[in-house]
CSV table of C-alpha atoms and ligand atoms in Angstrom, one decimal:
chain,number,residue,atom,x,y,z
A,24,UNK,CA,0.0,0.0,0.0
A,25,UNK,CA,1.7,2.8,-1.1
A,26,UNK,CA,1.5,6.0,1.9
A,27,UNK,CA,-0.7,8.5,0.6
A,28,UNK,CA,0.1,11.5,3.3
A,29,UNK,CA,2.7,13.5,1.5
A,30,UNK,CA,0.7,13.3,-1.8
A,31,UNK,CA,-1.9,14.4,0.0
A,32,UNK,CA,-0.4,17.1,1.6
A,33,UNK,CA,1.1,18.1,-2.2
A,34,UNK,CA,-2.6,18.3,-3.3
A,35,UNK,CA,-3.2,20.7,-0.6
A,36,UNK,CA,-1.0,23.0,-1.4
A,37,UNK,CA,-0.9,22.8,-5.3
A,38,UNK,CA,-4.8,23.6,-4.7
A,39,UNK,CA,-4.2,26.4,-1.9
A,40,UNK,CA,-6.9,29.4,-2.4
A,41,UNK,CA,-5.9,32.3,-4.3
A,42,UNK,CA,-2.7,30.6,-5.8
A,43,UNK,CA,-2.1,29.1,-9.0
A,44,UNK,CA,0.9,27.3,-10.9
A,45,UNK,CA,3.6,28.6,-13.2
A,46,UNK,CA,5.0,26.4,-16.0
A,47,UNK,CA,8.7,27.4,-16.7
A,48,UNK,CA,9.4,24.1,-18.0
A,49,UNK,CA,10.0,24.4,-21.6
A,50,UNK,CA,12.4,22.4,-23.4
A,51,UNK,CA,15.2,24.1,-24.9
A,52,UNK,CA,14.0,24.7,-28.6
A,53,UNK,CA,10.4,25.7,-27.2
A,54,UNK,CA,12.7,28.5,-25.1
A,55,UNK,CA,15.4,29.2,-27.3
A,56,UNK,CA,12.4,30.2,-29.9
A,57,UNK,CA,10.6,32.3,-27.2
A,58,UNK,CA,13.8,34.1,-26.4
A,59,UNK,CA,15.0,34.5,-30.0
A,60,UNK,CA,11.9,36.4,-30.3
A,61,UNK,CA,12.7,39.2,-28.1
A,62,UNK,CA,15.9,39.1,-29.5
A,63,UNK,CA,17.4,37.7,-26.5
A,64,UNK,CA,20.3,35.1,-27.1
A,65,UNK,CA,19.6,31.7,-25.2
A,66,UNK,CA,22.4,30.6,-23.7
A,67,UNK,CA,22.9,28.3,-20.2
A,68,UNK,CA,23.4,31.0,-17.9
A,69,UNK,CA,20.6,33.1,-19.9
A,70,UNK,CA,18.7,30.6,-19.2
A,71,UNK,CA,19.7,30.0,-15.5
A,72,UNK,CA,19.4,33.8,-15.0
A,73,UNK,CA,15.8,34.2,-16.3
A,74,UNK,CA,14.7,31.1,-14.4
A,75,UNK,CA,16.1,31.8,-10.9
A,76,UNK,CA,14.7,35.6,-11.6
A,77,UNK,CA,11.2,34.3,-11.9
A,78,UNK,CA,11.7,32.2,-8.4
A,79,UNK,CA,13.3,34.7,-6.4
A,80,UNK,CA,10.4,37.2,-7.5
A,81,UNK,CA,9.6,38.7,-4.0
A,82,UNK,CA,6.1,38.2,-3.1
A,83,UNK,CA,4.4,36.2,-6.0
A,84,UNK,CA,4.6,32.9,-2.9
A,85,UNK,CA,1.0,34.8,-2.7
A,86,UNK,CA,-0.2,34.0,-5.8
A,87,UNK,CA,1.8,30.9,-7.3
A,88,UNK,CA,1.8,27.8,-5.0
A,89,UNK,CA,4.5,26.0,-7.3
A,90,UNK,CA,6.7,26.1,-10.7
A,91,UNK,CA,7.0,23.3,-13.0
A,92,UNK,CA,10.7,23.1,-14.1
A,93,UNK,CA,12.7,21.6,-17.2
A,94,UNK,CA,15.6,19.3,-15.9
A,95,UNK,CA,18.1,21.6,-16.7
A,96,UNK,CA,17.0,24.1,-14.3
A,97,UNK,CA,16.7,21.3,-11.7
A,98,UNK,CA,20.8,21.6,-11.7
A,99,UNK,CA,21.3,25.4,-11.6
A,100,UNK,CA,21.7,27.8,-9.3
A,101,UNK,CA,20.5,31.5,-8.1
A,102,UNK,CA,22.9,34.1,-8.3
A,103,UNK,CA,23.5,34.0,-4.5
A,104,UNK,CA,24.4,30.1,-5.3
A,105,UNK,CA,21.0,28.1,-4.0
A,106,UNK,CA,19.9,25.6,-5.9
A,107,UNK,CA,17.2,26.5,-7.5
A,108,UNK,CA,14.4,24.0,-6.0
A,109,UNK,CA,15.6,25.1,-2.8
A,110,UNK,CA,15.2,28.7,-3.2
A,111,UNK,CA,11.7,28.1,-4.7
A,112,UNK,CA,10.9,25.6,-1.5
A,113,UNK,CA,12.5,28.4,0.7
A,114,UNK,CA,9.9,30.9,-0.5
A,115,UNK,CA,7.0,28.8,0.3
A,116,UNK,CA,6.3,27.6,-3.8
A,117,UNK,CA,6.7,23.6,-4.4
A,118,UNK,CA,9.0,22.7,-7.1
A,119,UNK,CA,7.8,20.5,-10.1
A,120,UNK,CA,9.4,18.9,-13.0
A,121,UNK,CA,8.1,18.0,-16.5
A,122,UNK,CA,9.7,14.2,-16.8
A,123,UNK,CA,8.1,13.5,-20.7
A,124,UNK,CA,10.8,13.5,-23.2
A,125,UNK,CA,8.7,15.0,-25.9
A,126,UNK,CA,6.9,14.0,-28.7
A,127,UNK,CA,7.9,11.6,-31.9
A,128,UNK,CA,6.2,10.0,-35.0
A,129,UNK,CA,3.0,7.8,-33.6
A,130,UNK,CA,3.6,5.2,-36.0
A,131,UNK,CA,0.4,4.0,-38.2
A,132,UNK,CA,-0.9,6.4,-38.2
A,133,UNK,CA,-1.9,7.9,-41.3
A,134,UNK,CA,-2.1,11.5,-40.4
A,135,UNK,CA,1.8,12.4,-39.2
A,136,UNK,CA,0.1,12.3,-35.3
A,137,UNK,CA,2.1,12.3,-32.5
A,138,UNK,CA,2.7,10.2,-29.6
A,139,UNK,CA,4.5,11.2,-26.0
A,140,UNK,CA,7.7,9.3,-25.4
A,141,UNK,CA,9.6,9.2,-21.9
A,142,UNK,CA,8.1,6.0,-19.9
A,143,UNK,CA,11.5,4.3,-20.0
A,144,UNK,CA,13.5,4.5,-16.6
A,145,UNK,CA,11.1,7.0,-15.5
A,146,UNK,CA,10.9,5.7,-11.9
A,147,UNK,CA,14.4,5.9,-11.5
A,148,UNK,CA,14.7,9.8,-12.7
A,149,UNK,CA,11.7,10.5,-10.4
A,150,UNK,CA,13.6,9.0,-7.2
A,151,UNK,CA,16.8,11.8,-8.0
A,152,UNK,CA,14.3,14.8,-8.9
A,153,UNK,CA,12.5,13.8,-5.4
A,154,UNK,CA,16.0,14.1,-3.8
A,155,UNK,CA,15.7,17.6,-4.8
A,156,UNK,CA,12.8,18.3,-3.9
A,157,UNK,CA,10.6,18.1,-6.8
A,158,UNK,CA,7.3,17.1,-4.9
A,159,UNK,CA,4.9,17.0,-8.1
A,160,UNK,CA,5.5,16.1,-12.1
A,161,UNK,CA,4.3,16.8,-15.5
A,162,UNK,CA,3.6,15.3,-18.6
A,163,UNK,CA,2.2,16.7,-21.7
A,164,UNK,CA,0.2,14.8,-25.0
A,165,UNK,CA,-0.4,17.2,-28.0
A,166,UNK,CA,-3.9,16.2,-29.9
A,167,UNK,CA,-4.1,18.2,-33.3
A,168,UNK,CA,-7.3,19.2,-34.4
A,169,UNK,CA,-7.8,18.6,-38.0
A,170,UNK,CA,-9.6,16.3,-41.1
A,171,UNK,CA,-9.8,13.3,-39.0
A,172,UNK,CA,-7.5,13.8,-36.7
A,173,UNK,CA,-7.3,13.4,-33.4
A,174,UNK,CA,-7.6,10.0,-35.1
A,175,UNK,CA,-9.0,7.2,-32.6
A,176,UNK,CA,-5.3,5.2,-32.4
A,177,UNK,CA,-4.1,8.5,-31.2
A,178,UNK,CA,-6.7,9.0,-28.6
A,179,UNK,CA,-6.3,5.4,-27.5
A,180,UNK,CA,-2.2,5.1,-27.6
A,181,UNK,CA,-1.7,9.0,-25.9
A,182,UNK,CA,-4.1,8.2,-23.2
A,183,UNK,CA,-2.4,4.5,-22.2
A,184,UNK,CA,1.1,6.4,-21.6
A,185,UNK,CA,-0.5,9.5,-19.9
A,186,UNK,CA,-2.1,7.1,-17.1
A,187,UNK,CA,1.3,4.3,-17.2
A,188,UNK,CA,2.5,8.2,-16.5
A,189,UNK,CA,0.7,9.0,-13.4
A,190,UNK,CA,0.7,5.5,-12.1
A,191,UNK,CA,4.6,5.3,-12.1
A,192,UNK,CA,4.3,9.0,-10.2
A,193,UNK,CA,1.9,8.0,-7.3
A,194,UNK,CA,3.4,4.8,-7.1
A,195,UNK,CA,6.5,7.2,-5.6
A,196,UNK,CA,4.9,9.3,-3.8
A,197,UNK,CA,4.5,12.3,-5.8
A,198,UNK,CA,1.4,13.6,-7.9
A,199,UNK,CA,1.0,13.7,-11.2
A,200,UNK,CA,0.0,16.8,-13.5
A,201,UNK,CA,-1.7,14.9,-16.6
A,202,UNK,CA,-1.9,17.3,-19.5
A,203,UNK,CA,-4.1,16.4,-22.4
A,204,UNK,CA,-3.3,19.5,-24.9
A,205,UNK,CA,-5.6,19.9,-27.4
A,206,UNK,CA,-3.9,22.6,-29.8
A,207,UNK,CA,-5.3,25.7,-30.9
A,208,UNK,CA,-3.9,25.3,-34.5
A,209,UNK,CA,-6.9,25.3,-37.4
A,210,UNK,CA,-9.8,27.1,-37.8
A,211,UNK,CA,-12.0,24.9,-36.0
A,212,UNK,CA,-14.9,26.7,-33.7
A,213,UNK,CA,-15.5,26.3,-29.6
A,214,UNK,CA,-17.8,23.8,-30.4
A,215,UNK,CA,-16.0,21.3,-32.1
A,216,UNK,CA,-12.7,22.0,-29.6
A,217,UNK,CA,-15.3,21.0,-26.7
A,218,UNK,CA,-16.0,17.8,-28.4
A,219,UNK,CA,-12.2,17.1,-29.2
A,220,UNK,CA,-12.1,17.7,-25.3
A,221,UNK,CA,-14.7,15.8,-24.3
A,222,UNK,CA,-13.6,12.6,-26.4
A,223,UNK,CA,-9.8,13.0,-25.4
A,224,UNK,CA,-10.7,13.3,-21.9
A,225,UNK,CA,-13.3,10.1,-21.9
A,226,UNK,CA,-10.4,8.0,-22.5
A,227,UNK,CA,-7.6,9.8,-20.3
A,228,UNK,CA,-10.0,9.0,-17.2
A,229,UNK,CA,-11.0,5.4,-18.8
A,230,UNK,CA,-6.8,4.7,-18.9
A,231,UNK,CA,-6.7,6.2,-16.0
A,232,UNK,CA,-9.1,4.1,-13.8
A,233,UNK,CA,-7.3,1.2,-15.5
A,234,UNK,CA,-4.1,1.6,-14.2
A,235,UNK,CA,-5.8,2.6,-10.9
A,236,UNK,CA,-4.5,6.2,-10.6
A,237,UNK,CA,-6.1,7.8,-7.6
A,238,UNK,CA,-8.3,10.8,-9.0
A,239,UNK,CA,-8.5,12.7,-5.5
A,240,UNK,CA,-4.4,12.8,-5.8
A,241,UNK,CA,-4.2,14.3,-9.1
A,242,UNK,CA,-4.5,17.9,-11.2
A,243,UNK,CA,-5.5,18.1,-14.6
A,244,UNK,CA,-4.5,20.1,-17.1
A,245,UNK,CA,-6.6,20.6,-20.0
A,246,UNK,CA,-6.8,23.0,-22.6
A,247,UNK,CA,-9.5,25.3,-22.6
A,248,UNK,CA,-12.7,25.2,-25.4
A,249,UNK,CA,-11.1,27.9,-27.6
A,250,UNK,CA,-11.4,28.6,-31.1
A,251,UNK,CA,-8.5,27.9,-33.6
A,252,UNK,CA,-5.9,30.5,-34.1
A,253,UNK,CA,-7.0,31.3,-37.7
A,254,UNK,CA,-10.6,32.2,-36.6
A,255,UNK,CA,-12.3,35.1,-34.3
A,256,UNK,CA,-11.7,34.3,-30.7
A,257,UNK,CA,-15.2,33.4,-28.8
A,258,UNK,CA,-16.0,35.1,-25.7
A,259,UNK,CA,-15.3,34.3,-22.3
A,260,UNK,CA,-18.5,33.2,-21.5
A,261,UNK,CA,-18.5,31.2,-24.6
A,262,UNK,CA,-15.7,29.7,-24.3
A,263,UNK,CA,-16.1,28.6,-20.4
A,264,UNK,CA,-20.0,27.3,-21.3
A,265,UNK,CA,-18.3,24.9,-23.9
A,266,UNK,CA,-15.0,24.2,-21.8
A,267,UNK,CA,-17.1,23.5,-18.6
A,268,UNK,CA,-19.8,21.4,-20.7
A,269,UNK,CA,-16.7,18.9,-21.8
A,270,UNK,CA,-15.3,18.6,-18.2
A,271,UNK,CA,-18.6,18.0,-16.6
A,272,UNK,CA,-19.0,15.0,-19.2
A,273,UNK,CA,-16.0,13.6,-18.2
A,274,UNK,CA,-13.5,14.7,-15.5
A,275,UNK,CA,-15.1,12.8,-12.1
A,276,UNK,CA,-16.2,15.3,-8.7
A,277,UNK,CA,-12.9,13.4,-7.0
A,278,UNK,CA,-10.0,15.2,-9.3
A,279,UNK,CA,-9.5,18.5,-6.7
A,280,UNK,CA,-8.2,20.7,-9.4
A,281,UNK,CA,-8.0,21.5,-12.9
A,282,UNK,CA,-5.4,24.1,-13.7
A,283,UNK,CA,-5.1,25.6,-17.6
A,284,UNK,CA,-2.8,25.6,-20.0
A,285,UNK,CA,-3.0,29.1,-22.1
A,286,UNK,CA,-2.2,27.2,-25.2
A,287,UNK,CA,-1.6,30.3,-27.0
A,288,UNK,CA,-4.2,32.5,-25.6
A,289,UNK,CA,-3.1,36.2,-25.2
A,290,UNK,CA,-2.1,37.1,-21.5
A,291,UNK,CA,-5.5,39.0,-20.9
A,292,UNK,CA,-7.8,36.6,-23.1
A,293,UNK,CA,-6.3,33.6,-20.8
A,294,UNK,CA,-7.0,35.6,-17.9
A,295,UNK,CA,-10.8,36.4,-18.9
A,296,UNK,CA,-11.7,33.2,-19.8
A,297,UNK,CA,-10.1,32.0,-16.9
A,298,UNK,CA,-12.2,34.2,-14.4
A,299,UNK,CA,-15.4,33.2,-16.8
A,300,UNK,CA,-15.2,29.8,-15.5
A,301,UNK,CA,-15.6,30.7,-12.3
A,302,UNK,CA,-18.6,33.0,-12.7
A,303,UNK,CA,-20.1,30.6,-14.9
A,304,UNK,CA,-23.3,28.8,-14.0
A,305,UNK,CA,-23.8,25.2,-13.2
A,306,UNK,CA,-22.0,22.8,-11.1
A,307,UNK,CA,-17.5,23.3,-10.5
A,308,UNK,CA,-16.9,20.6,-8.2
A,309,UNK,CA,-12.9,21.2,-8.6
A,310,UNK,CA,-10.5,24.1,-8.2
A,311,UNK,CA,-10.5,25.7,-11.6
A,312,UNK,CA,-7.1,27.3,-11.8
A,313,UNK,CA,-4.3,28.0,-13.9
A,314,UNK,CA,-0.7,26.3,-14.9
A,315,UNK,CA,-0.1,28.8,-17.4
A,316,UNK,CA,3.7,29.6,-19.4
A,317,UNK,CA,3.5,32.0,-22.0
A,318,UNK,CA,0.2,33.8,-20.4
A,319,UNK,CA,2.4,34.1,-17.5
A,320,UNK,CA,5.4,34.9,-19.3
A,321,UNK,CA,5.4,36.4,-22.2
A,322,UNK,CA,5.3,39.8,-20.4
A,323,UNK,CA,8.1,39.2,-18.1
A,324,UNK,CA,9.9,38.0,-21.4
A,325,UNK,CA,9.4,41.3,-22.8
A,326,UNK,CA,10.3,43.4,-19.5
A,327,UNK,CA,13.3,41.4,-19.1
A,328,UNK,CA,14.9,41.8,-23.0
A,329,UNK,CA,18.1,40.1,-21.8
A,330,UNK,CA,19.4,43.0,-19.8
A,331,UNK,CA,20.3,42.0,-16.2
A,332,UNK,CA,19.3,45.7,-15.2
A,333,UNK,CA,15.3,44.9,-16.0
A,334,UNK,CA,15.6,42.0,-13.8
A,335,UNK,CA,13.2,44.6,-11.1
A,336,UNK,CA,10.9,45.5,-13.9
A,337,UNK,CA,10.3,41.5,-15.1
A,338,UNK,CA,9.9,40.4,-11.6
A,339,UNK,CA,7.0,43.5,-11.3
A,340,UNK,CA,5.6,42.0,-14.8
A,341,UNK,CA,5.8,38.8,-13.4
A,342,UNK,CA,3.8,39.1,-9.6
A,343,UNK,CA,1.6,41.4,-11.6
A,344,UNK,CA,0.6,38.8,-13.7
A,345,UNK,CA,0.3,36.5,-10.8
A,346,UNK,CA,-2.2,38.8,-9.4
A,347,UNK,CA,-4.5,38.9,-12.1
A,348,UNK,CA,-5.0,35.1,-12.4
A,349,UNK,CA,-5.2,34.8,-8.7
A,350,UNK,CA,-8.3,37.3,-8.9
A,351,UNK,CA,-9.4,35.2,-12.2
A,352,UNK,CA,-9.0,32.2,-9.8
A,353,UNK,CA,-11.5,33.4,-8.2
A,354,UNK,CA,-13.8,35.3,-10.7
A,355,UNK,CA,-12.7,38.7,-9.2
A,356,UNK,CA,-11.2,39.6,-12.4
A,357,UNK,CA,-12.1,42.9,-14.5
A,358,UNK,CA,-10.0,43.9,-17.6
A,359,UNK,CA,-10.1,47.4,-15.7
A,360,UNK,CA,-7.5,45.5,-13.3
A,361,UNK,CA,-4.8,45.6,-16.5
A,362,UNK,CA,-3.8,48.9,-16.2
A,363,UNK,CA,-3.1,48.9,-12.5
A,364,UNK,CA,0.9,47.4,-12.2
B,408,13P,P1,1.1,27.4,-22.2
B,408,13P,O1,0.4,28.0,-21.0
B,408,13P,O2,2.1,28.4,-22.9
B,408,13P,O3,0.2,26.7,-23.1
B,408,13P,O4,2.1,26.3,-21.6
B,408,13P,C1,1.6,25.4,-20.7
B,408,13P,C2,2.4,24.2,-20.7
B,408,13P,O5,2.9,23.8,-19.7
B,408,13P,C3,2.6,23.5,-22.0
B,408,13P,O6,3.1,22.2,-21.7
């Protein structure tokens, strides 16, 4: 029987009111292209710099009860010389890790999907990132939206590895983020993103009771019911009627949080919909919070630009960000709220 108490205790705090999650866990050509972008050259130390900046932000412990991190980060250190899971354990925010390896070719099928990899030895990496500290972990599937696609194999094989995932996690001790991410590529509308949802997230929890992953010591992390990038974006009310009409169909009362991805939503649009849910009608028997990265980021990317000097300004862009999505946590929101740093 494995002991539950510490996983339970990680719930609690990954589901503490007001506070939400940060995902700083991107792999190195996801970051490298985000920092390109701003011009900002991504080296190790750039990397180590902007990373240890975000968890030595004073005062966003209020707002951001833990960070997910990419191995690397797992091995670097503050400027002052902490390792970095212990400075972010010092300031009261859990430390995470995202242990998939990625995505590669699902062969068969016939429309180029893709499947997650990153099963292999994962019990033994888990025991070293537990040694420092790492208390919860995250994998991500991708689901394309498209002619035919997400095809039924890819429904099927992404959903066995996602719950082999979480099983392999609990069976340690630490609790698994499960991240179905439908993508936001196409010009598909809300409503046939909530039925991709819906149909992805029948068989995550169907693999999921198979390989007998508790629910109650869980988080999901879905996307959101959002329209493709080529089309108008729906409004926040739309978007959380159709995003809580698929989770209601399919995510069971016992999971105790369901935390976002932004999945390319604007900053403020992520924040909207986000505080939508929570002022929608009808039955939430979860947290409904965020694990957002570039609705987070993106603004403390831009304040920062590389230069150690706006380190100040990013960490304000970065709590002030925080903010928001706490009051969107708990449908105190208003856009009016923007403006005020
Ligand atoms: P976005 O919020 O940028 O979608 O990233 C969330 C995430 O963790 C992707 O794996």
């Amino acid at each position: 029987m494995t002991d539950t108490s510490v996983m339970e205790d990680t719930v609690r705090w990954l589901t503490a009111p007001g506070k939400g999650l940060l995902a700083a866990d991107e792999s190195q050509p996801t970051i490298e292209k985000r920092l390109n972008a701003r011009g900002i050259e991504c080296t190790e130390d750039n990397r180590r710099f902007y990373r240890s900046l975000l968890v030595t932000t004073p005062g966003v412990a209020d707002y951001i009860a833990g960070i997910i991190f990419h191995d690397e980060t797992m091995h670097q250190s503050t400027d002052d010389g902490e390792p970095i899971p212990e400075a972010c354990s010092a300031r009261g925010i859990v430390p995470g890790i995202k242990v998939d390896r990625g995505t590669t070719e699902l062969p068969g099928s016939p429309f180029d999907e893709k499947i997650t990899q990153g099963l292999d030895g994962l019990a033994d990496r888990l025991v070293g990132y537990r040694q420092q500290g790492a208390r919860f972990t995250k994998w991500r599937n991708v689901y394309e939206i498209g002619r035919g696609t997400p095809s039924a194999q890819a429904i099927e094989a992404n959903a066995e590895v996602l719950a082999r995932y979480a099983a392999i996690v609990q069976s340690v001790g630490m609790v698994p983020i499960v991240e179905p991410e439908v993508l936001k590529d196409g010009d598909h509308g809300v409503e046939r993103a909530c039925e991709v949802n819906e149909v992805v997230l029948l068989a995550v929890f169907n693999a999921l009771y198979r390989h007998k992953v508790i629910p109650e010591l869980m988080v999901l992390k879905p996307s959101m019911a959002v329209a493709g990038k080529q089309i108008a974006a729906a409004t926040p009310e739309t978007v959380a009627a159709y995003t809580l009409r698929s989770l209601r169909r399919t995510v069971p009362a016992a999971v105790p949080a369901i935390h976002f991805l932004s999945g390319g939503q604007t900053p403020s649009e992520a924040t909207a919909n986000l505080n939508a849910m929570n002022n929608a009608p009808g039955p939430r028997p979860w947290t409904i919070g965020f694990s957002y990265s570039r609705a987070i980021q993106d603004p403390v990317q831009e304040a920062w630009g590389g230069h150690t000097q706006n380190r100040e300004i990013a960490q304000q862009a970065f709590v002030h960000r925080a903010r928001l999505n706490s009051a969107a946590r708990d449908g105190r929101y208003s856009p009016d709220m923007e403006e005020t740093a």
